[in-house]
Steps between C-alpha positions, in 0.01 A plus 500: 500500500192702419147406604287459188168678559362330186546150648160327510555340842602833653204678339263238638657525845478880492133493401399234750728576795662844480659470847661167417625640168672785684668263747619266222645779286671660802653165595634447147646850489668456838647163400651663194621801698688301764619198307436514124732213406354215703170644628500339841350690794727719709398559864448856618370670812162673482337775698155337511327799656593723205504218239847570367859382532656586834794737509826404665426752777165333574661156509765613747243673720288185505796280591603730784145512634484118505845437641535409866762703674694317770421627847780647702604287794518678832724373775 
């Protein structure tokens, strides 16, 4: 699906609220990228500090940093 830049509602949104327009168009593009047939949201992990999708390496590092390692018992 292609976003129609000539759509009156999108033009109005772009003129009145450029930031909102950008968020809406990005959301539509991502819905189509991940699931074009049914267009339901697909969860993904984000790196909020850098405002992008997190890499697998970052996810693993985060999980290891948050995991609690069992303490060794001494007799």
